[in-house]
Coordinates of C-alpha atoms in Angstrom, one line a residue:
X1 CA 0.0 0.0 0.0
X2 CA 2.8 2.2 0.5
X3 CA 2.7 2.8 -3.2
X4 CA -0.5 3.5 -3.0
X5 CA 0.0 6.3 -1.0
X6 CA 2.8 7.8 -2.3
X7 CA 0.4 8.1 -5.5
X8 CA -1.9 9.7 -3.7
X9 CA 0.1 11.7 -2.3
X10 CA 1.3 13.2 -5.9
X11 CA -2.6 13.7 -6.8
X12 CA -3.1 11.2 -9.4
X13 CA -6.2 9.2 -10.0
X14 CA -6.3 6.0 -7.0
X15 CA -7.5 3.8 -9.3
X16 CA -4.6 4.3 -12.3
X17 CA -2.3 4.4 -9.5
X18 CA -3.0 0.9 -8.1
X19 CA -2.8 0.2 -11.9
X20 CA 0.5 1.2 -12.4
X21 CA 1.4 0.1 -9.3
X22 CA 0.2 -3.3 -10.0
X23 CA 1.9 -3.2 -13.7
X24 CA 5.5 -2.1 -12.2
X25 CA 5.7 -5.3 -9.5
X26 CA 4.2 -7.6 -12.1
X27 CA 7.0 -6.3 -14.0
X28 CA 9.8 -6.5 -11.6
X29 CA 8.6 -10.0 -10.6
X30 CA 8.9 -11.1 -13.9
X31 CA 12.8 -9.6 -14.2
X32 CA 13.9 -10.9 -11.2
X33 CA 12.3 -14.7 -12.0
X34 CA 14.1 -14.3 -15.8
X35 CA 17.2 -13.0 -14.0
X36 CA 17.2 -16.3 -10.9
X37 CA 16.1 -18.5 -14.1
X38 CA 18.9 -21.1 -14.2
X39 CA 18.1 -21.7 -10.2
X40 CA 14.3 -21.7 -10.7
X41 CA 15.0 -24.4 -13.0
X42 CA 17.0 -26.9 -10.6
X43 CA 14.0 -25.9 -8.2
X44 CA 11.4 -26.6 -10.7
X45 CA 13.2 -30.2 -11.6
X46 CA 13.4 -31.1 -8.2
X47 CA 9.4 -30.5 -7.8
X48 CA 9.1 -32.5 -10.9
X49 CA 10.7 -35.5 -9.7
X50 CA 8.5 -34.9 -6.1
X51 CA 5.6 -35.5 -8.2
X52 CA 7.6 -38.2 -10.5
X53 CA 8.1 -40.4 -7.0
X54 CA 5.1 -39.5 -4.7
X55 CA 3.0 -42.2 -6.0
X56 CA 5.9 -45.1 -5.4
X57 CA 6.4 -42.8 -2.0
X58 CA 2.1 -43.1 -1.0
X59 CA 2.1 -47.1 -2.1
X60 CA 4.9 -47.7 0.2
X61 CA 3.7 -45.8 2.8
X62 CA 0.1 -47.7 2.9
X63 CA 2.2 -50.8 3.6
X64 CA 3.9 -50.4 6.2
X65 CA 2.8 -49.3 9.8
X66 CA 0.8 -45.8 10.4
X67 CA 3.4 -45.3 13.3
X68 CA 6.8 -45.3 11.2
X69 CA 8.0 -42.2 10.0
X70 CA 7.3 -40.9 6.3
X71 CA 10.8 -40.9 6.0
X72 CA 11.6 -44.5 6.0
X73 CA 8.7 -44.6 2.6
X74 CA 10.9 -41.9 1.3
X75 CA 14.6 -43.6 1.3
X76 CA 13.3 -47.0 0.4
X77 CA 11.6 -45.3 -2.7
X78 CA 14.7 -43.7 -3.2
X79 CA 16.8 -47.1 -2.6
X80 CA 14.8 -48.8 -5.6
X81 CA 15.1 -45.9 -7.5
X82 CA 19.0 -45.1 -7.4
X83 CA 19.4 -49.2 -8.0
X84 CA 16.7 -48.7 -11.0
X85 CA 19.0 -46.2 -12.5
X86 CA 22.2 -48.4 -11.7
X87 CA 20.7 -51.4 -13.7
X88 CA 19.2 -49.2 -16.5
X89 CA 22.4 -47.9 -16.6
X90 CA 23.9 -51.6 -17.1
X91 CA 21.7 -53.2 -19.3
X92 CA 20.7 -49.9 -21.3
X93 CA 23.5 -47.6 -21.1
X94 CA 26.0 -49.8 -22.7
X95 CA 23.7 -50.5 -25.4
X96 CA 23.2 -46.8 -26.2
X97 CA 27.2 -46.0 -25.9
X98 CA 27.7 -48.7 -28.2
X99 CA 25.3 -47.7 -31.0
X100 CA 26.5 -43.8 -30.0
X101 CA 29.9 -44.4 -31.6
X102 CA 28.8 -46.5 -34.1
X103 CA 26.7 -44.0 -35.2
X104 CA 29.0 -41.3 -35.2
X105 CA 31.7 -42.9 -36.8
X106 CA 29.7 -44.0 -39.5
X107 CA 27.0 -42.2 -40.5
X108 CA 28.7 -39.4 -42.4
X109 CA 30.6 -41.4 -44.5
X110 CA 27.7 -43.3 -45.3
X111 CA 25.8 -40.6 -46.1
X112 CA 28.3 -39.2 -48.1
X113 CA 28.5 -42.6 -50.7
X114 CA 24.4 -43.6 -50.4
X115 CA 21.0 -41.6 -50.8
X116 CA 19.0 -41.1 -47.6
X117 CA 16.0 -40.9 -49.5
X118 CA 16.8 -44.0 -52.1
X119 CA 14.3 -46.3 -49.7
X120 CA 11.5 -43.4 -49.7
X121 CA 9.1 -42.5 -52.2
X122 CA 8.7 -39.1 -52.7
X123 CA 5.3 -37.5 -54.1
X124 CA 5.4 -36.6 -57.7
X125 CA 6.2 -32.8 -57.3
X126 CA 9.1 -33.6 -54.7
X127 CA 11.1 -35.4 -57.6
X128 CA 12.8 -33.2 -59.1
X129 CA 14.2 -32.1 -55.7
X130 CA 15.2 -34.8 -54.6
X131 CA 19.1 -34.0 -55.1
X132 CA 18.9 -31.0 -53.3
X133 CA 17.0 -32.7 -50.7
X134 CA 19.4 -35.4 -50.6
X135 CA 22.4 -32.6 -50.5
X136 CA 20.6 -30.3 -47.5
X137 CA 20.8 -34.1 -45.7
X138 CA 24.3 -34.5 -46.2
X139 CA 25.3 -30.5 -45.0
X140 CA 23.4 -31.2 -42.3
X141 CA 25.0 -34.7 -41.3
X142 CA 28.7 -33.0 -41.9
X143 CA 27.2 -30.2 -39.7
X144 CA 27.0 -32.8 -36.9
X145 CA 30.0 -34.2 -37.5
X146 CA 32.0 -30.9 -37.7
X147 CA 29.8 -29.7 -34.5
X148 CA 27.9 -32.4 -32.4
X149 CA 30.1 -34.8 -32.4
X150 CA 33.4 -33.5 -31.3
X151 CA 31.0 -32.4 -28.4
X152 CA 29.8 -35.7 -27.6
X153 CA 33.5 -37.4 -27.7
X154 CA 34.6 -35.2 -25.3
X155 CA 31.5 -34.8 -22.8
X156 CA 33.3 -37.3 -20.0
X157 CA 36.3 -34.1 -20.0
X158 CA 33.4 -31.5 -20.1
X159 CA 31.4 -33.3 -17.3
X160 CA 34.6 -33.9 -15.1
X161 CA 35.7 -29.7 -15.9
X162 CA 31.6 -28.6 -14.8
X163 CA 32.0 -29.5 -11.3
X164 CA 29.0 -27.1 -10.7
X165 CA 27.0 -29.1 -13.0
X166 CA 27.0 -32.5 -10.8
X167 CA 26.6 -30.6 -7.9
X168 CA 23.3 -29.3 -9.2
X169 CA 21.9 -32.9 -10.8
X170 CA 22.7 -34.0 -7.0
X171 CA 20.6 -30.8 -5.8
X172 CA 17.7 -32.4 -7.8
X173 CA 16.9 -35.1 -6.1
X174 CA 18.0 -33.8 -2.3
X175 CA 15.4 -31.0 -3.3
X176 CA 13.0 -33.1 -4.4
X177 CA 13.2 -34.9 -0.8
X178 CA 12.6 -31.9 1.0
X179 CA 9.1 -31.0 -1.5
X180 CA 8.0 -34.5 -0.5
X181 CA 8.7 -34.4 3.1
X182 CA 7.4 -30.6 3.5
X183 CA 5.5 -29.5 0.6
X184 CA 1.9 -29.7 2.3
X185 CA 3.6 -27.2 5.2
X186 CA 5.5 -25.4 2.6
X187 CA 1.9 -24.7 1.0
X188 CA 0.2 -23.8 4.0
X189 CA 2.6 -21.3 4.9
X190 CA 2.7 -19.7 1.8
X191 CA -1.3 -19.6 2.0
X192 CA -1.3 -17.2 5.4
X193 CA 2.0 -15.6 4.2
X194 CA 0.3 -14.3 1.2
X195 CA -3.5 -14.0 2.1
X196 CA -3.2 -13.2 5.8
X197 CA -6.4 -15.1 6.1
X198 CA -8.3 -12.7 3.3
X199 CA -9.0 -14.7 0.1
X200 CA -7.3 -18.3 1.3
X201 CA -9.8 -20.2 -0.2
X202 CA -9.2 -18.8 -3.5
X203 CA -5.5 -19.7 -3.0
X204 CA -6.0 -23.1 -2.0
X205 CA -8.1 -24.0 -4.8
X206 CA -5.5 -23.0 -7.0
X207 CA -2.8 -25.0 -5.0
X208 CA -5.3 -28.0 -5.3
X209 CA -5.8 -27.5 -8.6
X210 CA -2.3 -27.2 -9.9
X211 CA -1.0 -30.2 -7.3
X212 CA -3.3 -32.1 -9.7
X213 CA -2.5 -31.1 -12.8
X214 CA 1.2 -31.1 -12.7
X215 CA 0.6 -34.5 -10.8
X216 CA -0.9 -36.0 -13.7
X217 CA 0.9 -34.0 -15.9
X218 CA 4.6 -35.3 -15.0
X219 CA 3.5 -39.1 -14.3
X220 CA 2.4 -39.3 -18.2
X221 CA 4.9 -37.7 -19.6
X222 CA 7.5 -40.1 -17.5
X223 CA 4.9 -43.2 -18.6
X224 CA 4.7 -41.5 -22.6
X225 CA 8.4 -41.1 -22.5
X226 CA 8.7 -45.0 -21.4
X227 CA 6.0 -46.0 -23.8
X228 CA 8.0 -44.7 -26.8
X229 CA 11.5 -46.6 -25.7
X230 CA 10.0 -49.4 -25.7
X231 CA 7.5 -49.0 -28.5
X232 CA 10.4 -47.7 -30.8
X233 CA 13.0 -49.8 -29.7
X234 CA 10.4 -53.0 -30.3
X235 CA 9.7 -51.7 -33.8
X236 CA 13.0 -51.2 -35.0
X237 CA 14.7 -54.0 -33.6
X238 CA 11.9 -56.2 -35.0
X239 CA 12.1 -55.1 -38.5
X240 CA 15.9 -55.1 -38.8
X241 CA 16.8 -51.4 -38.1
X242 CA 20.2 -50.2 -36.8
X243 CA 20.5 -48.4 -33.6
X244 CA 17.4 -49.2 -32.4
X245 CA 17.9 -48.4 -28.3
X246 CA 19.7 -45.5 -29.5
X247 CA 17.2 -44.0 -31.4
X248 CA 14.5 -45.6 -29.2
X249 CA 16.3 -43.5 -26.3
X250 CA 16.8 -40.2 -28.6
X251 CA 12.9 -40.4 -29.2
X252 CA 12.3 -41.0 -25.3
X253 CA 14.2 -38.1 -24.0
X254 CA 13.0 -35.7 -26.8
X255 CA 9.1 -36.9 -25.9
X256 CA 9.6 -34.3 -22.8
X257 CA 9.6 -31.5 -25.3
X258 CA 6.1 -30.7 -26.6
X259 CA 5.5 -30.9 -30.2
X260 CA 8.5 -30.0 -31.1
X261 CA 10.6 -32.8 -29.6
X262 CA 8.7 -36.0 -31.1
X263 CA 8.8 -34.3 -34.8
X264 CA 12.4 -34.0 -34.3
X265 CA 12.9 -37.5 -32.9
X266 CA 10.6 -39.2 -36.6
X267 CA 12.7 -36.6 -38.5
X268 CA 16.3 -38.0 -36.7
X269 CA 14.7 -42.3 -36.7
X270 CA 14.0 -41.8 -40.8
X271 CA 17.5 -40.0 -42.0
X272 CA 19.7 -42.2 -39.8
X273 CA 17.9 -45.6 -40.3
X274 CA 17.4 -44.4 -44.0
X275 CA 21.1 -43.5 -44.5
X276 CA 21.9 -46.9 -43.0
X277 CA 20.5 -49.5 -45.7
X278 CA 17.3 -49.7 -43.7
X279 CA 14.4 -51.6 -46.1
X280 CA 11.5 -50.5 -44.6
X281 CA 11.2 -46.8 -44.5
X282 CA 7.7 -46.3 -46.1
X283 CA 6.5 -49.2 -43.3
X284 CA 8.7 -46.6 -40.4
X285 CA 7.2 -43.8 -41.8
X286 CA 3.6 -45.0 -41.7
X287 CA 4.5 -46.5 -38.1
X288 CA 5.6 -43.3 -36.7
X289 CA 2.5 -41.6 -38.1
X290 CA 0.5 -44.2 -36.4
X291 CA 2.2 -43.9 -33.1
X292 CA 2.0 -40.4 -33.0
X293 CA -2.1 -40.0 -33.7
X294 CA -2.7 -42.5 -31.1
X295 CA -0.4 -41.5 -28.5
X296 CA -1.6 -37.7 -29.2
X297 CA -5.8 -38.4 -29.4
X298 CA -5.7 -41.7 -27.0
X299 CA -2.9 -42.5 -24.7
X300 CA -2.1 -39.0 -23.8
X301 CA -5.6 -37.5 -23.1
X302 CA -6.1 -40.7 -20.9
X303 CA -3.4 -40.3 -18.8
X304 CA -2.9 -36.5 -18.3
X305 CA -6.9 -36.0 -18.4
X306 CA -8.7 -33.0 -18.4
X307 CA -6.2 -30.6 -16.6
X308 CA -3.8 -29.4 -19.4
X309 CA -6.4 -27.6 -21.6
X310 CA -4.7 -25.5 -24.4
X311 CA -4.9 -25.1 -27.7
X312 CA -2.4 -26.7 -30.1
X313 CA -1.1 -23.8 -31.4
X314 CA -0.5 -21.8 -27.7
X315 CA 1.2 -24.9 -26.7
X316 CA 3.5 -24.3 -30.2
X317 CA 3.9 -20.5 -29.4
X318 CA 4.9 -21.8 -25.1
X319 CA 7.5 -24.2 -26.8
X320 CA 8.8 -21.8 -29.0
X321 CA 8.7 -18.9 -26.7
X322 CA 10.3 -20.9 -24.0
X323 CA 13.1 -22.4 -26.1
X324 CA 14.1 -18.4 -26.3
X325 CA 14.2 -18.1 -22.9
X326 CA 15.3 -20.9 -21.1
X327 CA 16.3 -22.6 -23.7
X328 CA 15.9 -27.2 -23.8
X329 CA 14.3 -26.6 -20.1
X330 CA 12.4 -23.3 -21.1
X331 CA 10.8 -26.0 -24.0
X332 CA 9.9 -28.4 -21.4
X333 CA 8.6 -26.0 -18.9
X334 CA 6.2 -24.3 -21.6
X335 CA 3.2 -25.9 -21.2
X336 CA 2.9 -26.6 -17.3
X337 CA 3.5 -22.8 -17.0
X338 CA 0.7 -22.5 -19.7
X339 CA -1.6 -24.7 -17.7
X340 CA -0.9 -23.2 -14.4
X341 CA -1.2 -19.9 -15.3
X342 CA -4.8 -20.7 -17.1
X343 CA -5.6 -22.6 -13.9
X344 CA -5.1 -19.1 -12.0
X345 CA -6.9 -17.1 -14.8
X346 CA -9.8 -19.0 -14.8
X347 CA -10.2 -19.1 -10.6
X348 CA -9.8 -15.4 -10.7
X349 CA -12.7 -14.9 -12.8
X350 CA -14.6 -17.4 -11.0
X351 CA -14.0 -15.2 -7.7
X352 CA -15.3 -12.3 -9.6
X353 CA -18.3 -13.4 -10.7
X354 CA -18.6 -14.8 -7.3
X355 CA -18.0 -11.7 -5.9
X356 CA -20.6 -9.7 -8.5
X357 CA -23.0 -12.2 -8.2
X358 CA -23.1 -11.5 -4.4
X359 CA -23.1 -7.4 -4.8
X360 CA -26.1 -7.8 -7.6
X361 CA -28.1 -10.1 -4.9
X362 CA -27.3 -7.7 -2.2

C-alpha cells in the first residue's frame, strides 16, 4: 500500500495508480524470476521429480505401519530408485554408448556414398528435388560431425571440468526430498503468508488444482516417455533397423519437449535408419505416423486427463517462446507454466463473478 500512498500523495487518480502500481511489480517479478532462471529451474526439476516419485512414495507408505516415520517410505523409494538407474544404466547404457559411436563414426561417411532418401518414395512434385533434398541431408549430417560430435567425444572431459553441473543434478533429487517431506507445510505457509487469512480459499483452490494437474501432468509424460522406448525400440529391432535403443532413447528423452521434440525425434529415426541401408522406410514412416495419432488423441488425453487444456497452437507459441528463454528446459517448462497460469486465470474470474454475483443479490 505504501505505493498507493505515495500516488496519492502526488494527486493522481487511486484507481490508475493501483494500476500502475500493479503493472510495475508484475514487471519487476517477472525480471527478477528471468534473472534467478537457471536456479528456478534446478528448483522446478526437483518439484518435478517430487511428483515423478510421490505415488511409489504413498504405495509404500500404505504398507507399512501408520506409526513409522514418512521418511523411512521416502529412502526405500529412493533405494529402488538409485538401483533402478544403476541397472538401467547396465543393461541400457552400454547399449546406447555402443550404437552412440557406431553412429558417429559412420553415419557421415555413409551418407556421403548412399542416398537417404533412395528407400522413400517421394510425391510426384518432390522429384525433381530430390538432389537437393538429398544434399541439404548430407550438409546437415557434416554439420554434426564438424559440431555435435566432437561435443559428444569429449562430454566425459566437459562433465569432469563442470564440477558445478553435478553438484546441481545432486541438488535435484535432495530437493526433491525436501518437497515431498514438507511441501503440504511449505503450502500452508505460503497460503497465510500471502493471504493473511483474506482470500485463502481462492489460493488453496488454486494449489489444489495445480497439485493435480502437474501430478498427472509429470506421471504421463515419464509413462509416454517410457512408452516410446519401448515401443520404438520393439519396432526397430523387429524389422531389422540399426541403432534401435539408440534411437528408441533419442525419441524417449525428446518426448519431454512438446511438439517439437517427437517431430524431431521421426525426422532424426527416418534419415539415420534411412542412410543406414534400412528396407522398410515407407512401413517406419507410416509406423511413426501411427504412433503419433494414437499417443496424441488416446494414450495421452487418458493419462494426463482434463487438466492441461490449451490449444495446439498456444502450446507451439509456449515451446517456442520458451526455447528463447530458457532454452531445452524453457521447452519443457512451456506448457505446465501455460496450464498453471490458465488454472489461476480461470479461478480469478470465478471469484469475480462470485463476488458480483453476491453485490447484484445484495
Amino acid at each position: 500500500m505504501g505505493g498507493v500512498s505515495y500516488i496519492n500523495m502526488m494527486g493522481l487518480d487511486p484507481k490508475a495508480g493501483r494500476a500502475a502500481w500493479t503493472v510495475f511489480l508484475l514487471g519487476l517479478v517477472i525480471f527478477l524470476a528471468y534473472s534467478i532462471r537457471h536456479t528456478l529451474v534446478i528448483f522446478a526439476l526437483a518439484l518435478f521429480f517430487a511428483y515423478m516419485l510421490t505415488p511409489a512414495v504413498n504405495f509404500v507408505d500404505r504398507q507399512i505401519p501408520a506409526s513409522v516415520s514418512r521418511n523411512v517410505s521416502l529412502a526405500i523409494v529412493y533405494l529402488a530408485f538409485i538401483a533402478g538407474l544403476v541397472g538401467a544404466g547396465i543393461a541400457i547404457g552400454s547399449a546406447i554408448a555402443e550404437q552412440a559411436t557406431t553412429l558417429i563414426t559412420k553415419l557421415p561417411q555413409v551418407v556421403k556414398g548412399t542416398d537417404p532418401l533412395a528407400a522413400i518414395p517421394l510425391p510426384g512434385f518432390l522429384t525433381p528435388m530430390r538432389a537437393r533434398i538429398v544434399d541439404a541431408i548430407r550438409a546437415q549430417v557434416e554439420s554434426l560431425d564438424k559440431e555435435a560430435f566432437p561435443l559428444i567425444r569429449t562430454a566425459l572431459t566437459q562433465v569432469a571440468q563442470r564440477a558445478g553441473g553435478i553438484l546441481e543434478f545432486v541438488l535435484v533429487p535432495i530437493l526433491g526430498f525436501f518437497f515431498m517431506k514438507d511441501g503440504a507445510k511449505l503450502r500452508d505457509n505460503i497460503v497465510e503468508w500471502t493471504t493473511r487469512g483474506r482470500n485463502s480459499i481462492i489460493l488453496e483452490e488454486i494449489f489444489n488444482d495445480v497439485h493435480i494437474l502437474l501430478g498427472h501432468y509429470i506421471r504421463a509424460v515419464v509413462i509416454l516417455s517410457a512408452a516410446t522406448f519401448a515401443v520404438y525400440t520393439a519396432f526397430l529391432q523387429s524389422t531389422g533397423g540399426q541403432y534401435a535403443v539408440l534411437l528408441g532413447g533419442v525419441a524417449a528423452l525428446l518426448e519431454f519437449i512438446p511438439v517439437v521434440g517427437p517431430l524431431t525425434a521421426s525426422v532424426v529415426i527416418v534419415i539415420v535408419e534411412g542412410s543406414s541401408g534400412y528396407g522398410h522406410i515407407l512401413w517406419l514412416v507410416i509406423f511413426l505416423l501411427a504412433y503419433r495419432l494414437f499417443q496424441d488423441y488416446v494414450l495421452a488425453p487418458y493419462l494426463m486427463g482434463a487438466g492441461v487444456e490449451l490449444h495446439p497452437l498456444l502450446v507451439l507459441f509456449g515451446v517456442l517462446a520458451g526455447e528463447q528463454i530458457g532454452g531445452v528446459p524453457g521447452m519443457f517448462f512451456s506448457v505446465p507454466v501455460l496450464a498453471i497460469l490458465r488454472v489461476v486465470y480461470v479461478h480469478l474470474q470465478r471469484s469475480r463473478l462470485r463476488q458480483t454475483t453476491v453485490v447484484g443479490g445484495t
